Coordinates of C-alpha atoms in Angstrom, one line a residue:
Chain S
M1 CA 15.0 -22.8 -16.2
K2 CA 18.0 -24.4 -14.4
Q3 CA 19.2 -21.2 -12.9
V4 CA 15.9 -20.3 -11.6
K5 CA 16.0 -20.0 -8.0
V6 CA 13.1 -17.6 -7.3
I7 CA 9.3 -17.5 -9.2
G8 CA 7.6 -14.6 -8.9
F9 CA 4.3 -15.0 -9.3
D10 CA 1.4 -12.2 -10.0
A11 CA -1.6 -12.4 -8.0
D12 CA -4.5 -10.6 -9.5
D13 CA -5.8 -12.8 -12.4
T14 CA -2.8 -15.0 -12.5
L15 CA -3.4 -16.4 -8.7
W16 CA -7.3 -15.2 -8.3
V17 CA -9.9 -13.2 -10.1
N18 CA -10.1 -9.9 -10.3
E19 CA -10.3 -7.7 -13.5
P20 CA -13.8 -9.0 -13.9
Y21 CA -15.1 -7.7 -10.6
F22 CA -13.5 -4.7 -11.8
R23 CA -15.5 -4.6 -14.7
E24 CA -18.5 -5.3 -12.7
A25 CA -18.1 -2.1 -10.6
E26 CA -18.0 -0.6 -14.1
V27 CA -21.2 -1.7 -15.3
K28 CA -22.8 -0.7 -12.0
F29 CA -21.4 2.7 -12.2
C30 CA -22.7 3.2 -15.6
Q31 CA -26.0 2.3 -14.5
L32 CA -26.1 5.3 -11.5
L33 CA -24.9 7.6 -14.0
A34 CA -26.9 6.7 -17.0
D35 CA -29.0 9.7 -17.1
F36 CA -26.0 11.8 -18.0
M37 CA -24.6 9.8 -20.0
P38 CA -24.8 6.5 -22.3
A39 CA -22.1 3.9 -20.5
L40 CA -19.7 3.4 -23.3
E41 CA -19.2 7.4 -22.8
V42 CA -18.5 7.0 -19.0
N43 CA -15.5 4.4 -19.4
K44 CA -13.9 6.4 -21.3
I45 CA -13.9 9.2 -19.1
L46 CA -13.4 6.7 -16.5
L47 CA -10.4 5.5 -18.1
A48 CA -8.8 8.8 -18.7
T49 CA -9.5 9.8 -15.1
E50 CA -7.6 6.3 -13.5
I51 CA -5.2 6.7 -16.1
R52 CA -4.6 10.8 -15.0
N53 CA -4.7 10.0 -10.9
L54 CA -2.3 6.8 -11.1
G55 CA 1.1 8.8 -10.2
L56 CA -1.1 10.4 -8.0
Y57 CA -3.3 7.0 -6.4
G58 CA -1.5 4.5 -7.5
Y59 CA -2.9 1.0 -8.2
G60 CA -5.6 -0.8 -6.4
I61 CA -9.2 -0.1 -5.1
K62 CA -9.1 2.8 -3.0
G63 CA -7.3 5.0 -5.8
F64 CA -10.1 3.3 -8.3
V65 CA -13.2 4.9 -6.1
L66 CA -11.9 8.1 -5.7
S67 CA -11.5 8.0 -9.9
L68 CA -14.7 6.9 -10.4
M69 CA -16.1 10.0 -7.4
E70 CA -13.9 12.2 -9.7
T71 CA -15.6 11.0 -13.2
A72 CA -19.2 10.8 -11.5
V73 CA -18.8 14.7 -11.3
E74 CA -17.5 15.9 -14.1
I75 CA -20.3 13.5 -16.0
S76 CA -23.1 15.3 -14.3
N77 CA -21.4 18.5 -14.8
H78 CA -20.9 19.0 -10.8
S79 CA -24.6 18.9 -10.0
L80 CA -24.3 15.1 -8.6
P81 CA -27.6 14.1 -6.8
H82 CA -26.2 12.7 -3.6
S83 CA -28.4 9.4 -4.4
V84 CA -25.4 8.5 -6.4
I85 CA -22.5 9.4 -3.8
S86 CA -23.3 6.8 -1.3
P87 CA -23.6 3.8 -3.9
I88 CA -20.6 4.5 -5.1
L89 CA -18.6 4.5 -2.4
D90 CA -20.5 1.0 -1.6
L91 CA -19.0 -0.2 -5.2
G92 CA -15.5 0.0 -3.3
K93 CA -16.3 -1.7 -0.3
E94 CA -18.2 -3.9 -2.5
L95 CA -15.2 -5.1 -4.1
L96 CA -13.1 -5.1 -0.9
Q97 CA -14.9 -7.8 0.7
K98 CA -15.6 -9.7 -3.2
P99 CA -14.7 -13.9 -2.3
V100 CA -11.6 -15.0 -3.7
I101 CA -11.7 -17.2 -6.1
L102 CA -8.6 -19.3 -8.1
L103 CA -8.2 -19.9 -10.9
D104 CA -7.6 -23.5 -12.2
G105 CA -4.4 -25.4 -12.0
V106 CA -3.3 -23.1 -9.6
Q107 CA -3.3 -25.2 -6.7
K108 CA -1.8 -28.2 -8.4
V109 CA 1.5 -25.8 -10.0
L110 CA 2.5 -24.6 -6.3
Q111 CA 1.5 -27.6 -4.8
E112 CA 3.9 -29.3 -6.8
L113 CA 6.9 -26.8 -6.8
N114 CA 6.4 -26.1 -3.9
G115 CA 9.9 -26.7 -1.8
Q116 CA 12.0 -26.6 -4.7
F117 CA 11.7 -22.5 -5.1
R118 CA 11.2 -20.2 -3.4
M119 CA 8.0 -18.6 -4.6
V120 CA 7.0 -14.9 -4.2
V121 CA 3.7 -13.1 -4.5
A122 CA 4.7 -9.8 -6.8
T123 CA 1.7 -7.7 -7.2
K124 CA 0.1 -4.3 -7.6
G125 CA -2.4 -2.3 -5.7
D126 CA -4.0 -1.6 -2.1
L127 CA -0.8 -3.3 0.6
L128 CA -3.7 -4.1 3.4
D129 CA -6.3 -5.4 0.2
Q130 CA -3.6 -7.8 -1.6
Q131 CA -2.6 -9.0 2.0
R132 CA -5.6 -9.9 2.6
K133 CA -6.6 -11.8 -0.5
L134 CA -3.5 -13.7 -0.3
H135 CA -4.6 -14.4 3.3
K136 CA -8.3 -15.3 1.8
S137 CA -6.6 -17.8 -0.8
G138 CA -5.0 -20.0 2.2
L139 CA -2.2 -20.0 -0.9
E140 CA -0.1 -18.2 1.9
D141 CA 2.0 -20.7 3.1
Y142 CA 3.6 -22.0 -0.3
F143 CA 5.3 -17.9 -0.8
H144 CA 8.1 -16.8 0.9
H145 CA 6.6 -13.1 1.3
I146 CA 4.5 -11.1 -0.8
E147 CA 5.6 -8.1 -2.5
V148 CA 3.1 -5.4 -2.7
M149 CA 5.1 -3.0 -5.5
S150 CA 3.7 0.3 -6.3
N151 CA 4.6 -0.3 -9.6
K152 CA 5.7 -2.9 -12.4
G153 CA 8.6 -1.0 -14.2
E154 CA 12.0 -2.4 -15.0
S155 CA 13.6 -0.2 -11.7
D156 CA 10.6 -2.1 -9.7
Y157 CA 12.4 -5.5 -10.6
Q158 CA 15.4 -4.2 -9.9
K159 CA 14.6 -3.3 -6.2
L160 CA 13.0 -6.5 -5.8
L161 CA 16.0 -8.7 -7.2
T162 CA 18.2 -6.4 -4.7
H163 CA 15.8 -7.4 -2.2
L164 CA 16.1 -11.2 -3.0
E165 CA 19.3 -10.9 -3.2
I166 CA 19.0 -12.8 -7.0
N167 CA 20.8 -12.0 -10.2
P168 CA 18.6 -11.7 -12.7
E169 CA 18.8 -14.9 -14.8
E170 CA 17.4 -16.1 -11.5
F171 CA 14.1 -15.1 -11.5
L172 CA 11.3 -16.1 -13.6
M173 CA 8.1 -14.4 -13.7
I174 CA 5.0 -15.9 -14.1
G175 CA 2.2 -13.6 -14.8
N176 CA -0.9 -12.4 -17.2
S177 CA 0.5 -9.0 -17.9
M178 CA 2.7 -8.6 -20.6
K179 CA 2.9 -4.5 -19.8
S180 CA 3.9 -5.1 -16.1
D181 CA 4.4 -8.9 -15.4
I182 CA 6.6 -9.8 -18.6
L183 CA 8.7 -7.1 -20.5
P184 CA 9.9 -5.4 -17.5
V185 CA 11.2 -9.0 -16.1
L186 CA 12.8 -9.4 -20.1
N187 CA 14.6 -6.8 -20.1
L188 CA 16.2 -7.0 -16.7
G189 CA 17.4 -10.1 -18.5
G190 CA 15.1 -12.3 -16.2
K191 CA 13.1 -15.3 -17.6
A192 CA 8.6 -14.8 -17.9
I193 CA 6.0 -17.4 -18.7
H194 CA 2.9 -15.7 -19.7
V195 CA -0.5 -16.8 -19.1
P196 CA -3.3 -15.0 -20.1
F197 CA -6.3 -14.2 -18.5
H198 CA -9.3 -13.6 -21.0
T199 CA -10.0 -9.9 -19.6
T200 CA -7.4 -7.3 -19.1
W201 CA -7.7 -4.0 -18.0
E202 CA -7.0 -1.5 -21.2
H203 CA -4.2 0.6 -19.4
E204 CA -2.2 -3.0 -19.2
H205 CA -2.6 -3.8 -23.0
V206 CA 0.2 -4.6 -25.3
D207 CA -0.5 -4.3 -28.7
E208 CA 2.4 -5.9 -30.6
E209 CA 3.6 -9.2 -30.2
V210 CA 6.2 -10.3 -28.0
D211 CA 8.8 -12.8 -28.8
H212 CA 11.9 -13.4 -26.9
P213 CA 14.2 -16.2 -26.4
N214 CA 13.4 -16.1 -22.2
L215 CA 9.7 -16.3 -22.7
I216 CA 7.1 -19.2 -22.6
K217 CA 3.6 -18.3 -23.3
L218 CA 1.0 -20.4 -22.3
Q219 CA -2.6 -21.2 -22.4
K220 CA -3.2 -22.7 -18.9
I221 CA -1.5 -22.5 -15.7
E222 CA -0.9 -26.0 -15.4
E223 CA 0.7 -26.5 -18.1
V224 CA 3.6 -24.7 -16.5
L225 CA 4.4 -28.1 -15.1
E226 CA 5.5 -29.1 -18.7
I227 CA 8.3 -27.0 -18.1
I228 CA 9.2 -27.6 -14.8
P229 CA 8.5 -30.7 -14.0
G230 CA 6.8 -31.0 -10.8
K231 CA 7.9 -33.2 -7.5
N232 CA 5.4 -35.9 -7.9
Chain R
M1 CA 22.4 -1.0 22.9
K2 CA 25.3 -3.3 22.0
Q3 CA 23.2 -6.1 20.9
V4 CA 21.3 -4.1 18.1
K5 CA 22.0 -4.7 14.3
V6 CA 19.0 -2.7 12.5
I7 CA 17.3 0.1 13.8
G8 CA 13.2 1.0 12.6
F9 CA 12.4 4.5 12.1
D10 CA 9.4 5.5 11.9
A11 CA 8.4 7.9 9.4
D12 CA 5.3 9.9 9.9
D13 CA 5.9 11.8 12.8
T14 CA 9.4 10.8 13.6
L15 CA 11.3 12.2 10.6
W16 CA 9.0 14.6 9.3
V17 CA 5.7 16.4 9.7
N18 CA 2.5 14.3 9.0
E19 CA -0.3 14.4 11.3
P20 CA -0.9 18.7 11.0
Y21 CA -1.2 18.1 7.9
F22 CA -3.9 15.9 8.6
R23 CA -5.4 18.3 11.3
E24 CA -5.6 21.4 8.5
A25 CA -7.7 19.4 6.3
E26 CA -10.1 18.0 9.0
V27 CA -10.4 22.1 10.0
K28 CA -11.1 22.4 5.9
F29 CA -13.9 19.4 5.8
C30 CA -15.3 21.3 9.1
Q31 CA -15.9 24.1 7.0
L32 CA -17.1 22.5 4.0
L33 CA -20.2 20.9 6.2
A34 CA -20.3 24.0 8.9
D35 CA -24.5 24.6 7.8
F36 CA -24.8 21.0 8.9
M37 CA -23.1 20.8 12.1
P38 CA -20.3 22.6 14.6
A39 CA -16.8 21.4 14.1
L40 CA -16.6 19.3 17.0
E41 CA -19.4 17.0 16.1
V42 CA -18.2 16.6 12.5
N43 CA -14.9 15.6 14.1
K44 CA -16.2 13.4 16.5
I45 CA -18.4 11.3 13.5
L46 CA -15.3 11.9 11.3
L47 CA -13.0 9.7 14.1
A48 CA -15.6 6.8 14.1
T49 CA -15.7 6.5 10.7
E50 CA -12.3 6.6 10.4
I51 CA -12.0 4.0 13.0
R52 CA -14.7 1.5 11.8
N53 CA -13.3 1.5 8.1
L54 CA -10.1 1.0 9.3
G55 CA -10.0 -2.7 8.9
L56 CA -11.2 -2.4 5.4
Y57 CA -9.3 0.7 3.9
G58 CA -6.0 0.7 5.7
Y59 CA -3.8 3.5 6.8
G60 CA -3.0 6.5 5.0
I61 CA -4.6 9.2 2.8
K62 CA -6.7 7.4 0.0
G63 CA -8.7 5.3 2.8
F64 CA -8.8 9.1 4.6
V65 CA -10.8 10.7 1.6
L66 CA -12.9 8.0 1.0
S67 CA -13.9 8.4 5.4
L68 CA -14.5 12.0 4.5
M69 CA -16.8 11.6 2.3
E70 CA -18.7 8.7 4.1
T71 CA -19.5 11.1 6.5
A72 CA -20.1 13.9 4.8
V73 CA -22.9 12.3 3.4
E74 CA -23.8 10.9 6.8
I75 CA -23.7 14.4 7.9
S76 CA -26.0 16.2 5.3
N77 CA -28.3 13.4 6.1
H78 CA -27.9 12.4 2.3
S79 CA -28.6 15.8 0.8
L80 CA -25.0 16.7 0.7
P81 CA -24.4 19.5 -1.8
H82 CA -22.2 18.7 -5.0
S83 CA -20.1 21.5 -4.3
V84 CA -18.7 19.9 -1.5
I85 CA -17.6 16.7 -2.7
S86 CA -14.8 18.1 -5.3
P87 CA -13.7 19.8 -2.9
I88 CA -13.5 17.0 -0.5
L89 CA -11.2 14.9 -3.5
D90 CA -9.1 18.0 -3.7
L91 CA -8.0 17.8 0.6
G92 CA -7.1 14.2 -0.6
K93 CA -4.8 15.5 -3.6
E94 CA -3.5 18.4 -1.7
L95 CA -2.5 16.0 1.4
L96 CA -0.6 14.0 -2.0
Q97 CA 1.2 16.8 -3.0
K98 CA 2.4 18.1 0.5
P99 CA 6.0 19.5 1.2
V100 CA 8.3 16.7 3.0
I101 CA 9.4 18.7 5.8
L102 CA 12.5 16.9 7.8
L103 CA 12.2 17.3 12.0
D104 CA 14.9 19.0 13.6
G105 CA 18.2 17.2 14.1
V106 CA 16.9 14.0 12.0
Q107 CA 19.6 14.4 9.2
K108 CA 21.8 14.7 12.1
V109 CA 20.9 11.7 13.4
L110 CA 21.2 9.7 10.6
Q111 CA 24.2 10.9 8.9
E112 CA 25.9 10.0 12.3
L113 CA 24.3 6.5 12.4
N114 CA 24.7 5.6 9.0
G115 CA 27.1 2.8 8.7
Q116 CA 27.2 1.5 12.1
F117 CA 23.6 -0.2 11.7
R118 CA 21.3 -1.4 9.7
M119 CA 18.5 0.8 9.2
V120 CA 14.9 0.7 8.0
V121 CA 11.8 3.6 7.5
A122 CA 8.7 1.6 9.3
T123 CA 5.6 2.7 8.7
K124 CA 2.0 2.3 8.3
G125 CA -0.2 4.5 5.3
D126 CA -0.5 4.3 1.7
L127 CA 2.9 2.7 -0.2
L128 CA 3.1 4.6 -2.7
D129 CA 2.7 7.7 -1.1
Q130 CA 4.8 6.6 1.4
Q131 CA 7.9 6.1 -1.1
R132 CA 7.2 9.4 -2.6
K133 CA 7.7 10.9 0.8
L134 CA 10.8 9.0 1.6
H135 CA 12.0 10.0 -2.0
K136 CA 11.2 13.8 -1.9
S137 CA 12.8 13.7 1.8
G138 CA 15.7 12.9 0.5
L139 CA 17.0 10.9 3.1
E140 CA 16.5 7.3 0.6
D141 CA 20.0 6.6 0.8
Y142 CA 20.4 6.0 4.4
F143 CA 18.2 3.1 4.2
H144 CA 18.4 -0.1 3.7
H145 CA 14.4 -0.1 2.2
I146 CA 11.5 1.3 3.5
E147 CA 8.9 -1.2 5.0
V148 CA 5.2 -0.2 4.2
M149 CA 3.2 -2.0 7.0
S150 CA -0.9 -2.3 7.2
N151 CA -0.4 -2.1 10.2
K152 CA 2.2 -2.2 13.6
G153 CA 0.7 -4.6 15.8
E154 CA 3.2 -7.3 17.6
S155 CA 2.6 -10.0 14.5
D156 CA 3.2 -7.5 12.0
Y157 CA 6.9 -6.3 13.8
Q158 CA 7.5 -10.4 14.1
K159 CA 7.3 -10.4 10.3
L160 CA 9.8 -7.6 10.1
L161 CA 12.0 -9.7 11.6
T162 CA 11.7 -12.8 9.9
H163 CA 12.1 -11.0 6.9
L164 CA 15.2 -8.9 8.5
E165 CA 16.7 -11.8 9.7
I166 CA 17.3 -10.9 13.0
N167 CA 16.0 -11.6 16.7
P168 CA 14.0 -9.2 18.8
E169 CA 17.1 -7.7 20.8
E170 CA 18.7 -7.2 17.8
F171 CA 16.1 -4.4 16.6
L172 CA 15.4 -0.9 18.1
M173 CA 12.8 0.6 17.0
I174 CA 12.2 4.7 17.0
G175 CA 9.3 6.3 17.0
N176 CA 6.3 8.6 18.1
S177 CA 3.4 6.4 19.0
M178 CA 3.5 4.2 22.2
K179 CA 0.5 2.1 20.7
S180 CA 2.2 1.6 17.6
D181 CA 5.8 2.0 17.5
I182 CA 6.9 1.5 21.0
L183 CA 4.3 -1.0 22.8
P184 CA 4.6 -4.0 20.3
V185 CA 8.4 -4.3 20.0
L186 CA 8.9 -4.2 23.4
N187 CA 6.3 -6.9 23.6
L188 CA 8.2 -8.9 21.5
G189 CA 11.6 -8.5 23.4
G190 CA 12.7 -5.9 21.1
K191 CA 14.0 -2.0 22.2
A192 CA 12.6 1.0 21.6
I193 CA 13.2 4.7 21.8
H194 CA 10.1 7.2 22.1
V195 CA 10.6 10.5 20.8
P196 CA 7.0 12.4 20.9
F197 CA 5.7 14.7 18.6
H198 CA 2.8 17.7 19.6
T199 CA 0.1 16.2 17.9
T200 CA -0.8 12.6 18.0
W201 CA -4.1 11.2 15.8
E202 CA -6.6 10.3 18.8
H203 CA -6.7 6.6 17.9
E204 CA -2.9 6.4 18.7
H205 CA -3.1 7.7 21.8
V206 CA -2.2 5.5 25.2
D207 CA -3.5 7.0 28.1
E208 CA -1.0 4.9 30.8
E209 CA 2.3 6.1 31.7
V210 CA 4.3 3.4 29.6
D211 CA 7.5 2.2 31.3
H212 CA 9.9 -0.6 30.2
P213 CA 13.5 -1.9 31.2
N214 CA 14.1 -1.7 27.3
L215 CA 12.5 1.6 26.6
I216 CA 14.5 4.6 26.8
K217 CA 12.1 8.1 26.2
L218 CA 13.5 11.4 24.9
Q219 CA 12.3 14.6 24.2
K220 CA 14.0 15.4 20.8
I221 CA 15.2 12.6 18.0
E222 CA 18.7 14.4 18.3
E223 CA 19.0 12.9 21.8
V224 CA 19.3 9.9 20.3
L225 CA 23.1 10.7 19.7
E226 CA 23.8 10.3 23.6
I227 CA 22.4 7.5 23.9
I228 CA 24.0 5.7 20.8
P229 CA 27.3 7.9 19.8
G230 CA 27.1 9.3 16.0
K231 CA 30.6 8.5 14.0
N232 CA 32.2 11.7 14.6

């Protein structure tokens, strides 16, 4: 880790709780449509709709709500009861106002690494929403800036590295998603630490086991301090 | 203009056509709701809804569509015919796929200033959508990067200047919106060139006449080259 100059932290489900809020919204959505279809099938159609719309809407709550609406229209065979529309819009507004709950150990790790590295938040999602969450989190001062990315593929990380004016081996990414936080960074020649979260969106799943000399797999974010000693 | 190191260009209605697409979508929206209310009133309620939601949704097409939906529910007194919902979602998808039409003179100005200054795009809106438009515009190579901002107030421009590592007097902003592109930059001590566009969103209107020693008002973007001579 000696060469590392910048540490990128994924935000959702790495720094704070996110995916469970979406799961909760999906459960409510399925209840709204229970007259039309069982929850399992509703979720299947929703996932397909979300993936179909990703290229157009990108990641984040607003695109999610638009996909909920589209799914509802489809499931109800275009006879959507008006009583369902407002509750769907409300689901989105609730999501946008959820409390930001830090994950265990996050505050300690950032505190200990503070000043030793340039640290950035590297996240997908809606710009305003991610800025709101960072602000609410109270973690803002630890980070040089927040980089909201429209996607987290290799070319997106390459742009980030150019922007940060560093070489890949000087970059360490810490995150919960093998697909978005780990694999593209390793492929570019960067370093990565994977800290799993108990809930992962299906579209982010990676089936095969990943092993790589520049990858460290931990169970909790606090174990980062066993790899990179803190200040104290 | 001798001190200027970085020129920021607003994107929508400065580099390319944008607002007329929204006006077009609003006309279609009013037609969808014509049975409930005259267009003038629909537009009034829509504007109020959009402004109310700005803090939560931010700028951009996805938030606009969510506000269309909310307005439709309100206007129809919660008895929205299902035949209206899909067309509203379609309005959004159409907006997200509109062609990018450059405004007259833009290409020439960028060509002439290219290499003389660091140039950035500074815009509000949805992240992915603005990146898409820049890519489609063919102008990407002229710019150091695109800065998608959740808002364009003084504190947002201050962050941009910090990020660019320049002083306010080294920054020139060119744009069509007095409220978002000109006033906050002047207040920070930066320089600004206003190039009006024939259509401005009501929420962006500034009523009083603005005069300032660091402000130049032009009629067409090509006139920028009379202020800052091009390479050729």
